[in-house]
Short mmCIF file of C-alpha atoms in Angstrom, two decimals:
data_model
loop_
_atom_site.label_atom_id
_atom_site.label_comp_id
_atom_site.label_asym_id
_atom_site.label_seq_id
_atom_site.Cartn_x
_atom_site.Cartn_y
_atom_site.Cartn_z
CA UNK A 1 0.00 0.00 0.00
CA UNK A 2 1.60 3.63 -1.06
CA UNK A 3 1.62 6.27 1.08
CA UNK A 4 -1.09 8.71 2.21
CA UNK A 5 -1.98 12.34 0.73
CA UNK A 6 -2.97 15.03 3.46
CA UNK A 7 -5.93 15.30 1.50
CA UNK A 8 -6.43 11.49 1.72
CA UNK A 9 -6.32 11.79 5.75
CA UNK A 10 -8.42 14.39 5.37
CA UNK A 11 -11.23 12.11 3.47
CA UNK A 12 -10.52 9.09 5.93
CA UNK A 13 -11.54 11.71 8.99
CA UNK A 14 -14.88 12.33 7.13
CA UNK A 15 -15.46 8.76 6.72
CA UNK A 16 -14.14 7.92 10.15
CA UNK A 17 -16.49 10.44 11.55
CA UNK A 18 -19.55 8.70 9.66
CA UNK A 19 -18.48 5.91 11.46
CA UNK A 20 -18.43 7.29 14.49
CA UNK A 21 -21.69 9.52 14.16
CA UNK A 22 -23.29 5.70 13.51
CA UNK A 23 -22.55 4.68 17.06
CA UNK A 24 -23.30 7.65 18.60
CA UNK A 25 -26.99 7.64 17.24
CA UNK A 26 -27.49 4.18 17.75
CA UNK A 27 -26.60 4.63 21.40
CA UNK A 28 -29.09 7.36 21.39
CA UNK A 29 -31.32 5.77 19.87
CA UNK A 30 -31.27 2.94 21.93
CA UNK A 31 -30.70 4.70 25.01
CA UNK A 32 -33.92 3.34 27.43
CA UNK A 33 -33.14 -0.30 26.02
CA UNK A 34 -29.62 -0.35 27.23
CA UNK A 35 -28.39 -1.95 30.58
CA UNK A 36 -25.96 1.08 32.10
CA UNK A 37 -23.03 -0.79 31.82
CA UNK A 38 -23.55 -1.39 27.98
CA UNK A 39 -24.44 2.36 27.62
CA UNK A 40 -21.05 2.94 29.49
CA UNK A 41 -19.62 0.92 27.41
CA UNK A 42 -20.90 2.61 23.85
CA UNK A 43 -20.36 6.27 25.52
CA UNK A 44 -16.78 5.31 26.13
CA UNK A 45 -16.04 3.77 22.78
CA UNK A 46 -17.80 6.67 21.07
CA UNK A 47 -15.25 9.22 22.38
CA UNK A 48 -12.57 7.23 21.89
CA UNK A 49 -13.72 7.26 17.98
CA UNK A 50 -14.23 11.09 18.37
CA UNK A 51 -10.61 11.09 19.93
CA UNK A 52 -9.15 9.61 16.84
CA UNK A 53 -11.12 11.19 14.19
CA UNK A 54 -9.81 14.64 15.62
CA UNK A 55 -6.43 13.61 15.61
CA UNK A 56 -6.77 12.81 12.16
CA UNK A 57 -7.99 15.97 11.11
CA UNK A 58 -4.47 17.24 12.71
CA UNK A 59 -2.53 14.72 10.79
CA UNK A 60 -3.89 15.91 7.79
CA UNK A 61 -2.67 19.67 8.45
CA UNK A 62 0.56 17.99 8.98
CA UNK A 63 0.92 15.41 6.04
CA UNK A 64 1.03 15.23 2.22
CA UNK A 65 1.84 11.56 1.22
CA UNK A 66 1.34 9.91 -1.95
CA UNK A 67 -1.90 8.54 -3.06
CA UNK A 68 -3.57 5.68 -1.85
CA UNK A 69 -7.10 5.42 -3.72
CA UNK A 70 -7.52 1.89 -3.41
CA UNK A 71 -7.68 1.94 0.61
CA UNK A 72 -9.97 5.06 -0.10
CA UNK A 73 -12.47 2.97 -1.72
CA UNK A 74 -12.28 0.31 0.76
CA UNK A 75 -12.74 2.51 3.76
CA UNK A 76 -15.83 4.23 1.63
CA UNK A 77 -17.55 0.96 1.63
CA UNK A 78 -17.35 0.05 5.27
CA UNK A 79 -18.83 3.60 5.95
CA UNK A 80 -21.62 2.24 3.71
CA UNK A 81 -21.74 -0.85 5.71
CA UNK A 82 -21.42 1.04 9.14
CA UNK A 83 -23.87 3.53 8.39
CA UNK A 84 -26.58 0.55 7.27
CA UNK A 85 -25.34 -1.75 10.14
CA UNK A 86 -26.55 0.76 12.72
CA UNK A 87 -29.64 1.92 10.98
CA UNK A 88 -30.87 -2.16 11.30
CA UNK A 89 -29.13 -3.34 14.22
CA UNK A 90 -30.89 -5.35 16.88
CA UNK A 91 -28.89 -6.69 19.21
CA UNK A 92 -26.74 -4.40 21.11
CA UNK A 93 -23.64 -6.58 21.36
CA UNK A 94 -22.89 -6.41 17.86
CA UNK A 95 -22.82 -3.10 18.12
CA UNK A 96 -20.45 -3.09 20.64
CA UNK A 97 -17.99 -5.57 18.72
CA UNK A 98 -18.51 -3.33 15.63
CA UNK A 99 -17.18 0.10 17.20
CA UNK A 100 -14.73 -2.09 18.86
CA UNK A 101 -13.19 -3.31 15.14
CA UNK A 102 -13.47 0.16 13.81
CA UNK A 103 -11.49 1.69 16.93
CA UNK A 104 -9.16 -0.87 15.69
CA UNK A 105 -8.40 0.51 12.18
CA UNK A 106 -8.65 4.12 13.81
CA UNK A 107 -5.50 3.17 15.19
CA UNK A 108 -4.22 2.01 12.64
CA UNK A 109 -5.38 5.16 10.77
CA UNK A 110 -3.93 7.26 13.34
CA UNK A 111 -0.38 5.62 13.43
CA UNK A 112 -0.48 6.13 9.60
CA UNK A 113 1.07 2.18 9.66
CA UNK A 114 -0.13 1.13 6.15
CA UNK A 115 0.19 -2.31 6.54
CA UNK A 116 -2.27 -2.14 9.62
CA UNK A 117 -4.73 -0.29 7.91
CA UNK A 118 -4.58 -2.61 5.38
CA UNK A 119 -5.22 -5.70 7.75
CA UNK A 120 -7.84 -3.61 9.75
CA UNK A 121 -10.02 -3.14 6.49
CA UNK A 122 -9.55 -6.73 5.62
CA UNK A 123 -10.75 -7.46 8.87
CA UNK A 124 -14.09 -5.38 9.10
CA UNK A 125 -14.74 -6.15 5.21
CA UNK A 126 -14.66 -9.89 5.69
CA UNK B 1 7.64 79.41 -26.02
CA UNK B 2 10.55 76.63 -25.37
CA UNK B 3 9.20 76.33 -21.49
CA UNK B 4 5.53 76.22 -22.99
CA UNK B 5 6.60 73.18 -25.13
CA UNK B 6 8.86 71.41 -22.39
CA UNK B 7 5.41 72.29 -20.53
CA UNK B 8 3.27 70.42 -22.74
CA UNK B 9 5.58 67.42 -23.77
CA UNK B 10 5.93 66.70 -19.66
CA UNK B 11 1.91 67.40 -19.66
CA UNK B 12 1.58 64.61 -22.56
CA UNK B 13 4.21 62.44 -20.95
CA UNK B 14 2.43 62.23 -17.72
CA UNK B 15 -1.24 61.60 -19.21
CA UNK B 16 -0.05 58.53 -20.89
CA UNK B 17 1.58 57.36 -18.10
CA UNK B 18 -1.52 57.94 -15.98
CA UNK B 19 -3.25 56.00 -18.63
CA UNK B 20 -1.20 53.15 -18.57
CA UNK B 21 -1.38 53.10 -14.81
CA UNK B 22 -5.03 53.33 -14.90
CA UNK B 23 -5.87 50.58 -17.96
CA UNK B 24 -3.68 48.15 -14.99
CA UNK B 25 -6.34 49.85 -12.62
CA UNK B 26 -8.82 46.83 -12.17
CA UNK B 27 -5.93 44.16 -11.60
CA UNK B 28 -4.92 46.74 -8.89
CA UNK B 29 -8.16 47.03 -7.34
CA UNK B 30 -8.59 43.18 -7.22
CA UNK B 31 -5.26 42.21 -5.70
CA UNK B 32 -6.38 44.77 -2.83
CA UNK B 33 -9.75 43.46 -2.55
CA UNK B 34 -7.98 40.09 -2.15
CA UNK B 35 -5.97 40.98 -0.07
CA UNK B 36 -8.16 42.31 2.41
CA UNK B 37 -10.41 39.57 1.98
CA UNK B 38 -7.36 37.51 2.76
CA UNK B 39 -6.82 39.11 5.72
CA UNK B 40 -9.99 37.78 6.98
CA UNK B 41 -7.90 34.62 8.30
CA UNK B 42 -6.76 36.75 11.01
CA UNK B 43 -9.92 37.02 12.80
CA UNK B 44 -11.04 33.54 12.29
CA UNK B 45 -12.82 32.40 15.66
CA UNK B 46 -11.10 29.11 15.47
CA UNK B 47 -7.25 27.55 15.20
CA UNK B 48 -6.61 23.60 15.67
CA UNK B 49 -4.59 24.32 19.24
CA UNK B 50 -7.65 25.97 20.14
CA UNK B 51 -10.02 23.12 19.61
CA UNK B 52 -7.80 20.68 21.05
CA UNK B 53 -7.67 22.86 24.28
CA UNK B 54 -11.20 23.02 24.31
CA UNK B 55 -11.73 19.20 23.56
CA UNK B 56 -9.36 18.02 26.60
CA UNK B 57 -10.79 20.73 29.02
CA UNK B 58 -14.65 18.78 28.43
CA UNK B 59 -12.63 15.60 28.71
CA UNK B 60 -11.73 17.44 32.13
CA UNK B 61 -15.57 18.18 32.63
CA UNK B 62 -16.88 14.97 32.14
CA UNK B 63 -14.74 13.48 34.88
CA UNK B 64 -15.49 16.14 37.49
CA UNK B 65 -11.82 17.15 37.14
CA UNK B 66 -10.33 21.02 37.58
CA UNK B 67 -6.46 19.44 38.48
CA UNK B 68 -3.62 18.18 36.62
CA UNK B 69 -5.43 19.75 33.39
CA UNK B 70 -2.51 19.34 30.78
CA UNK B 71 -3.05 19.04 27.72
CA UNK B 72 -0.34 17.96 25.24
CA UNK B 73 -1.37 20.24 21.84
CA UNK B 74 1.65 19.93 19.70
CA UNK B 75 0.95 18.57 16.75
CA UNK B 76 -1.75 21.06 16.80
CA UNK B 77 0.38 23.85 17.42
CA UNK B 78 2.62 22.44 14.94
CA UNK B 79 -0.55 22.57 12.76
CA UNK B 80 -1.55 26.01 13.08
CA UNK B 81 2.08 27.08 12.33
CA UNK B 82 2.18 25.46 9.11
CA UNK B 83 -1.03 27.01 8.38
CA UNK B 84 -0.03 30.64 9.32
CA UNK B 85 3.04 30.15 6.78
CA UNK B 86 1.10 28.91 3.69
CA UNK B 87 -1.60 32.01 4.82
CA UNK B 88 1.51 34.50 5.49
CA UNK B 89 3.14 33.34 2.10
CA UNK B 90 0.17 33.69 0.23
CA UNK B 91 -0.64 37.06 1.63
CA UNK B 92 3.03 38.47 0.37
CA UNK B 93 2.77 37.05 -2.65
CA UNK B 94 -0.88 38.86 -3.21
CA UNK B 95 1.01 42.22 -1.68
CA UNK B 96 4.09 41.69 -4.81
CA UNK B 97 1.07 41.44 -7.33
CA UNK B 98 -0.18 44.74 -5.91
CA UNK B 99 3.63 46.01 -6.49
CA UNK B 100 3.85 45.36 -9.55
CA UNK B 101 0.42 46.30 -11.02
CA UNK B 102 0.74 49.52 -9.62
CA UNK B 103 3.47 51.82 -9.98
CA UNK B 104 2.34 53.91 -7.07
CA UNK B 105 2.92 51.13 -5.48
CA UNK B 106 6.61 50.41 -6.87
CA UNK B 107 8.33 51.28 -3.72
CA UNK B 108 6.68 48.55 -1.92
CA UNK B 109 8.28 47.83 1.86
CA UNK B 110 10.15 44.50 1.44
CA UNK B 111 12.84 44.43 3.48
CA UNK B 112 11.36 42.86 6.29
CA UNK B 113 10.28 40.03 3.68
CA UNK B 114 13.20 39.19 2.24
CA UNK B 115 14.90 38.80 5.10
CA UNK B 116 12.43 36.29 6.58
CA UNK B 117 12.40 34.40 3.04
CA UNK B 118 16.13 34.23 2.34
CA UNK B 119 16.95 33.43 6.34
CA UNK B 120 14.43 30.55 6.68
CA UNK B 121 13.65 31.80 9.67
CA UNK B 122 10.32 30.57 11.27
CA UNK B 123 9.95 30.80 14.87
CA UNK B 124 10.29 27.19 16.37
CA UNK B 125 8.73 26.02 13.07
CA UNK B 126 11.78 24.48 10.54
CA UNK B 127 9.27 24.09 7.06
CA UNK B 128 9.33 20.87 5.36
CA UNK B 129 9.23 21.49 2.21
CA UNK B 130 7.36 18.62 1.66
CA UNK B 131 5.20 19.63 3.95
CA UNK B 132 4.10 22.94 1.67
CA UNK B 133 5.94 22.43 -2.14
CA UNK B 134 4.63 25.25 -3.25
CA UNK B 135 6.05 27.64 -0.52
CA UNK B 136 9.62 27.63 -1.64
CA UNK B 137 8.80 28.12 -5.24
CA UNK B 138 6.95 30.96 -4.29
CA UNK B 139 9.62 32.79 -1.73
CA UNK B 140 11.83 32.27 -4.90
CA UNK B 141 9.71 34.19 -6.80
CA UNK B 142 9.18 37.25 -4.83
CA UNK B 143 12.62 37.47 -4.02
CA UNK B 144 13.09 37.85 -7.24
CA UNK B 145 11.15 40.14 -8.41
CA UNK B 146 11.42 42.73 -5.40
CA UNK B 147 15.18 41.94 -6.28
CA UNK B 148 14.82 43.78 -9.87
CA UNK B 149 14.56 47.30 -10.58
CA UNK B 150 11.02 47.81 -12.39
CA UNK B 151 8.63 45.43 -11.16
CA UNK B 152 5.66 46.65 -13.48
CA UNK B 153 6.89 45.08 -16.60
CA UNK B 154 7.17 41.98 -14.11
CA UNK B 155 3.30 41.41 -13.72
CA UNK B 156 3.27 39.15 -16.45
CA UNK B 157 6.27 36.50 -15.61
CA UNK B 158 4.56 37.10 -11.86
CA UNK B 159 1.40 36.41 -13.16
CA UNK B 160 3.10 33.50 -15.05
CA UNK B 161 5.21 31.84 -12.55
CA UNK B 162 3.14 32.60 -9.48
CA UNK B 163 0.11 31.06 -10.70
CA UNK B 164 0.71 27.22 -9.89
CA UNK B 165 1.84 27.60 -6.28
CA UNK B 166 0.09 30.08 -5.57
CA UNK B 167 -3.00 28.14 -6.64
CA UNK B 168 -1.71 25.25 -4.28
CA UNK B 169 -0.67 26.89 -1.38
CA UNK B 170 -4.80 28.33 -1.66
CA UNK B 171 -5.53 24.73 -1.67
CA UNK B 172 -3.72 24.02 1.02
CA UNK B 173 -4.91 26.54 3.15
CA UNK B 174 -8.61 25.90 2.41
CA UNK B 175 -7.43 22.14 3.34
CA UNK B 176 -6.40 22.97 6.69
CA UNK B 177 -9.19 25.64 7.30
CA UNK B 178 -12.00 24.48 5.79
CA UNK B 179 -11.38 20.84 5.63
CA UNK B 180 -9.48 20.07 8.85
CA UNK B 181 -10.41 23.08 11.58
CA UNK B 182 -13.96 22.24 10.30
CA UNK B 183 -14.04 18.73 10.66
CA UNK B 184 -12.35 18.89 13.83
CA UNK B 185 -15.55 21.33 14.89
CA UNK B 186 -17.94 18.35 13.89
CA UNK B 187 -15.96 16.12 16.11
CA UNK B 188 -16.61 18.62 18.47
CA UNK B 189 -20.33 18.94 18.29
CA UNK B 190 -20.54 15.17 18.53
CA UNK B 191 -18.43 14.82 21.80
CA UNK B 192 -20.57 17.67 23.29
CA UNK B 193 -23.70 16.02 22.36
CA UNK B 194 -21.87 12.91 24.03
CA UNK B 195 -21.58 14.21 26.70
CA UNK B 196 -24.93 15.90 27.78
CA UNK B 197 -27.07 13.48 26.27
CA UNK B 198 -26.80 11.52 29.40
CA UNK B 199 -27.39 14.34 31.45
CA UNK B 200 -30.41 15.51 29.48
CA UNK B 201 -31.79 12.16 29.90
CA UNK B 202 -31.13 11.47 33.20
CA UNK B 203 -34.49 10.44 35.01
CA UNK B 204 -32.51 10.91 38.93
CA UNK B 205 -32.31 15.11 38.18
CA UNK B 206 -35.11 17.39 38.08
CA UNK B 207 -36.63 19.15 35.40
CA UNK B 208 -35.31 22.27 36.01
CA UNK B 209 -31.40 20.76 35.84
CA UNK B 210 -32.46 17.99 32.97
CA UNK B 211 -33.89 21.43 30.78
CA UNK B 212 -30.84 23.53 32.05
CA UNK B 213 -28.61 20.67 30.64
CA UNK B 214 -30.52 20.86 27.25
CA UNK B 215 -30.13 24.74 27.17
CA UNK B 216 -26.22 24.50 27.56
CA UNK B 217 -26.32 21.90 24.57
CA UNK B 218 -27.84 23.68 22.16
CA UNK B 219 -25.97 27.11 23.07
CA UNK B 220 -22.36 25.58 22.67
CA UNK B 221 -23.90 23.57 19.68
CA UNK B 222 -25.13 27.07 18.07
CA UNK B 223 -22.00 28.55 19.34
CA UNK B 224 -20.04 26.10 17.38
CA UNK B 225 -21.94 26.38 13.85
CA UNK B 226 -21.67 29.77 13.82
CA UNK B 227 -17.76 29.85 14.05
CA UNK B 228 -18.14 26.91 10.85
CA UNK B 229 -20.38 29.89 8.87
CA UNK B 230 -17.27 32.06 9.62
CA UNK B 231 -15.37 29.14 7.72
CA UNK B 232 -17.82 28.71 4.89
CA UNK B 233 -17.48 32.28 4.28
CA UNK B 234 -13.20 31.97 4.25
CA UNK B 235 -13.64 29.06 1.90
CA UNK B 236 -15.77 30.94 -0.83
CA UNK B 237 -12.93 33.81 -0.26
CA UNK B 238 -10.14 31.56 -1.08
CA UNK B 239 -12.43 30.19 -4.28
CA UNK B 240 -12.82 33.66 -5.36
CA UNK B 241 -9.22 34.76 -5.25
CA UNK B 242 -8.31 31.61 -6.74
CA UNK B 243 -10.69 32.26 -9.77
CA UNK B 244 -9.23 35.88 -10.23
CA UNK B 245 -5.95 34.67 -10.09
CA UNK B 246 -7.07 32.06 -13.00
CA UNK B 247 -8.52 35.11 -15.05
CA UNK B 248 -5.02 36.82 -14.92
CA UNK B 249 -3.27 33.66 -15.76
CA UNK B 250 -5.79 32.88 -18.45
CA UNK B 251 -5.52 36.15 -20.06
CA UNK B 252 -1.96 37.57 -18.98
CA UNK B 253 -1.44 38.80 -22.87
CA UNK B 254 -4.60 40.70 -22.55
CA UNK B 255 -4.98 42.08 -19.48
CA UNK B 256 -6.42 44.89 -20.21
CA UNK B 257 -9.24 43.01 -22.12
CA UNK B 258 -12.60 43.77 -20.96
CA UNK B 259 -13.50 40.43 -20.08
CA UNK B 260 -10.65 40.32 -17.49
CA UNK B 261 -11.80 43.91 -16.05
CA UNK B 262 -15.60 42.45 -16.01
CA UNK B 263 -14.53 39.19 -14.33
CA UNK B 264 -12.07 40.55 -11.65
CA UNK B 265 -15.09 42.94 -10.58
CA UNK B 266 -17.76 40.78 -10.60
CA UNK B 267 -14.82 38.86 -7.96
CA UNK B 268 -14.23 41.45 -7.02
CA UNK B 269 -17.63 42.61 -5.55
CA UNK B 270 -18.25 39.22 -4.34
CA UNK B 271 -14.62 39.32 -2.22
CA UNK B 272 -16.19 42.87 -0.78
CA UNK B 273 -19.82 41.13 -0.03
CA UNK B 274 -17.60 38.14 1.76
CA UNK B 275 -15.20 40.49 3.82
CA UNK B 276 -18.78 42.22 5.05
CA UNK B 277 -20.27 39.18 6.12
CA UNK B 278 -17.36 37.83 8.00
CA UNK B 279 -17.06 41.43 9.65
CA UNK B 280 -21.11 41.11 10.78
CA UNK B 281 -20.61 37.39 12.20
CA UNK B 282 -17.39 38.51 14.21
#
């Protein structure tokens, strides 16, 4: 996988924040059907995401890389996914495990380690 | 009668100079339009070591906590500097197009300029040049041209060689401004929603507090859009300087054409209508 453009990051920190908007609202959403330990849980993992998508933004201010459409693609269609997966999700630990994968390639993301993004997309697309 | 003549030869002289100054007239009125408009990037409400201050200190809220309140910004101060270079940069390089369009103007004040270009001399900040590409192609430039000795026959290699990175480093700076500050003020509405949402919906405090709750929400929330207006506004500044600057490039054999005076005023007016809006939400 090549390197990463600034405006690349930049694109990645939208999608990321999709992402992480799609947890947030489920978690609203869902709010008087969760037990307080797995709205803890949700709250917590939803600023972590929030964490990492503004770092991101920052790494883009600092970066210009080379480009890197085919990961672009990629992450575009698990923002699809995530965006549906929330919108018809019913049972609240795959919700969990889902925000808990994506944190994964946001630190991936963040540590700009290509070869961990790489596996962290493989991961959520399979 | 030979003073009468000198009179009227020196009379002649000067009108066609004045001429030629004024057919340059409308490039000269754009670049200051742009350059004010420009400017607006000094009163922007919002700068990415500002945000992250903001984000720890309701990281601080949310856990009750007033002590130990560090917050390690530096890549966002790092940020900001590289942002105030490519803004700085661009800004000069607008104020040697005003130079050289107007003769007036011919005596422009670069010392303090140059010396900053040719040292490399940045504050903490060392540029990576692959950080900003276009930046040293454009120092380059204006040291050369405030270098020479009659910068109005220079407008059109300016025009000519400016035009790429000046075009980026616009790019750039709407990047960091409009792409990154911005998104990193949507993070920021979503972590403030995170955190009253549980307040707002917590059954255990009264309505009075629950309500209060929701009235803080939606002020910061409000609070926040409005500085990302301010940033919509700065964006459609740098597009409109960025299309002027096309117009000159486009027509730099003609630019005293009337579609390049029409098309830098109709920029123009829209820079002026931008610069007033941006002065109302401040």
């Amino acid at each position: 996988m090549a390197n990463l453009t600034s405006e690349q990051v930049k694109q990645l920190a939208d999608d990321l924040l999709h992402m992480t908007n799609a947890v947030g609202d489920y978690r609203y959403e869902n709010f008087d059907n969760l037990t307080e330990d797995e709205n803890s849980e949700l709250k917590e993992l939803h600023n972590q995401l929030l964490g990492q998508t503004t770092e991101l933004y920052t790494k883009s201010a600092l970066l210009v890389m080379n480009d890197v459409d085919e990961s672009l693609n990629a992450i575009r269609t698990i923002t699809e996914k995530t965006q549906n997966l929330y919108k018809n999700l019913g049972v609240v630990q795959k919700a969990i495990d889902w925000a808990a994968r994506i944190l994964g390639m946001a630190s991936a993301i963040i540590s700009l380690d290509t070869d961990n993004i790489a596996s962290s997309i493989k991961n959520l697309l399979t | 009668m030979p003073g009468k003549s000198r009179y009227l030869i020196i009379t002649i002289v000067s009108s066609f100079m004045l001429m030629g100054c004024y057919e340059l007239k409308h490039v000269t009125e754009f670049t200051e339009t742009s350059i004010e408009a420009l400017q607006s990037y000094e009163t922007l409400p919002q700068s990415f070591n500002q945000i992250c201050k903001e984000d720890c200190q309701l990281k601080h809220v949310a856990k009750f906590n007033i002590h130990s309140t560090q917050c390690d910004c530096s890549p966002e101060v790092k940020a900001d500097s590289i942002t105030n270079i490519i803004y700085s940069t661009s800004l000069e390089y607008l104020n040697g197009l005003l130079a050289v369009s107007d003769k007036q103007l011919a005596k422009y004040q670069t010392a303090d300029l140059t010396t900053t270009l040719s040292t490399g001399n940045y504050g903490s900040l060392k540029l990576n040049e692959n950080d900003v590409k276009a930046y040293s192609t454009l120092s380059s430039l204006l040291l050369r041209t405030f270098s020479g000795i009659n910068q109005r026959k220079k407008i059109k290699s300016y025009v000519i060689d400016g035009y790429q990175p000046f075009q980026q480093l616009l790019t750039f700076l709407e990047l960091n401004v409009h792409g990154n500050i911005y998104g990193k003020l949507e993070v920021q509405k979503q972590s403030i929603k995170n955190f009253y949402f549980d307040h707002v919906n917590n059954k255990n405090l009264s309505t009075y507090e629950r309500t209060k709750f929701a009235e803080d929400y939606f002020n910061a929330l409000n609070n926040i859009e409005a500085q990302q207006k301010e940033l919509d506004v700065f964006s459609e500044i740098l597009l409109e300087i960025k299309a002027g600057h096309t117009l000159l490039y486009e027509h730099v054999e003609g630019l005293k054409n009337d579609e390049v005076k029409s098309g830098l005023a109709r920029l123009g007016s829209r820079l002026s209508l931008a610069v007033r809006i941006i002065s109302n939400l401040n």
